[in-house]
Amino acid sequence: MTEITAHHGIFKNTDLHVDDTGGSGRPVVLIHGWPLSGESWSEQVPAFEAAGYRVITYDRRGFGRSDKPKTGYTYDTLTEDLHTLLAELDLNDVTLVGFSMGGGEVARYFTKYGAERLHSVVFASAVPPFLLKGPTNPDGPLDAAQAAKMTAGLTADEDAFYDDFTTQFFSVDGVLKVTEEQRQEALALAKQSSKIASLACMAAFAGTDFRDDLTKVSVPTLVIHGDGDGTVPFDGSGARTHEAIAGSELVVIHDAPHGVTVSNPDEWNAAVLTFLAN
């Protein structure tokens, strides 16, 4: 466990909580989804470490055990935080694994910093290329009314919103695909988040267009997604990302929800480890 100072402010720094297994293996950085934390990778870290990788997780600013400033929740700043982590830990030949919202940092990284430090990337149930449906993005899986409803729900009652959100997160067609204990663990992580951060990041992952970023992806890429994902539907996100990145690999996990890393960890881990070994 350590802390990385992601931003040096005039009056206050912004520190990120980082967990690092250490060792000499090739580094794999796991970027968590909204509104969770690095602890959401509990089913992946031991498996990847056992396979010989150095595994790094961190809590995005505003979430988990990291600092919770009032600003800095655009993808440019969030990607700067990721880059600071790589630089501070002097990580090279890295695989970035971005789950859900975390796929946005992976995409934006190529635009801001290029591929010098990177070996490969994974878009896991990820939000690119562009969630919000509109005239220039008719295939976006999130319409403006849905986005407004989510914002209003979180604003009005955090507890009720997160209770419903975590249920949908782990469900396919109304059927919960994890144990209630696992859902409660995710709910507890969600409740560690700052409301300011959650609302700002909701706007960021819904409204950020990553289509141009994806054209800059220049390393081996895996797109992995559950075909029962009702939170970030495959057809509007993973399928389009796979089409946008020439030569990318695609793994679709059958009957799996958005929270596939918890519901189907063995199948998910095996697919990603196979990709990492290439």
Short mmCIF file of C-alpha atoms in Angstrom, two decimals, residues 26-29 31 79 82-83 85-87 91-97 105-123 216-221 275:
data_model
loop_
_atom_site.label_atom_id
_atom_site.label_comp_id
_atom_site.label_asym_id
_atom_site.label_seq_id
_atom_site.Cartn_x
_atom_site.Cartn_y
_atom_site.Cartn_z
CA ARG A 26 5.45 -7.20 -16.08
CA PRO A 27 3.12 -4.55 -14.61
CA VAL A 28 -0.64 -4.74 -15.02
CA VAL A 29 -2.57 -1.67 -13.89
CA ILE A 31 -8.50 0.77 -13.39
CA THR A 79 -5.90 10.41 -17.22
CA LEU A 82 -3.09 7.65 -14.21
CA HIS A 83 0.00 8.93 -15.99
CA LEU A 85 0.98 6.89 -11.17
CA LEU A 86 2.91 5.25 -14.02
CA ALA A 87 5.64 7.88 -13.80
CA LEU A 91 6.28 1.59 -14.79
CA ASN A 92 7.06 0.57 -18.37
CA ASP A 93 5.87 -2.21 -20.67
CA VAL A 94 2.51 -1.86 -18.88
CA THR A 95 -0.85 -3.43 -19.63
CA LEU A 96 -3.69 -1.08 -18.73
CA VAL A 97 -6.99 -2.78 -17.93
CA GLU A 105 -8.80 6.67 -19.11
CA VAL A 106 -7.29 3.91 -21.26
CA ALA A 107 -8.59 5.51 -24.46
CA ARG A 108 -7.65 9.06 -23.50
CA TYR A 109 -4.14 7.95 -22.45
CA PHE A 110 -3.09 7.49 -26.09
CA THR A 111 -4.18 11.01 -27.02
CA LYS A 112 -2.44 12.67 -24.08
CA TYR A 113 0.65 10.52 -23.58
CA GLY A 114 1.07 8.11 -26.48
CA ALA A 115 2.09 4.47 -26.12
CA GLU A 116 5.70 4.76 -24.93
CA ARG A 117 5.05 3.14 -21.54
CA LEU A 118 2.48 0.63 -22.78
CA HIS A 119 2.66 -3.02 -23.79
CA SER A 120 -1.05 -3.65 -24.36
CA VAL A 121 -4.52 -2.57 -23.18
CA VAL A 122 -7.83 -4.14 -22.21
CA PHE A 123 -11.24 -2.50 -22.56
CA LYS A 216 -4.75 6.43 -31.68
CA VAL A 217 -4.67 3.04 -29.93
CA SER A 218 -1.50 1.44 -31.28
CA VAL A 219 -0.74 -1.55 -29.04
CA PRO A 220 -2.31 -5.02 -28.81
CA THR A 221 -5.86 -4.63 -27.54
CA PHE A 275 -4.18 -12.18 -23.77
#
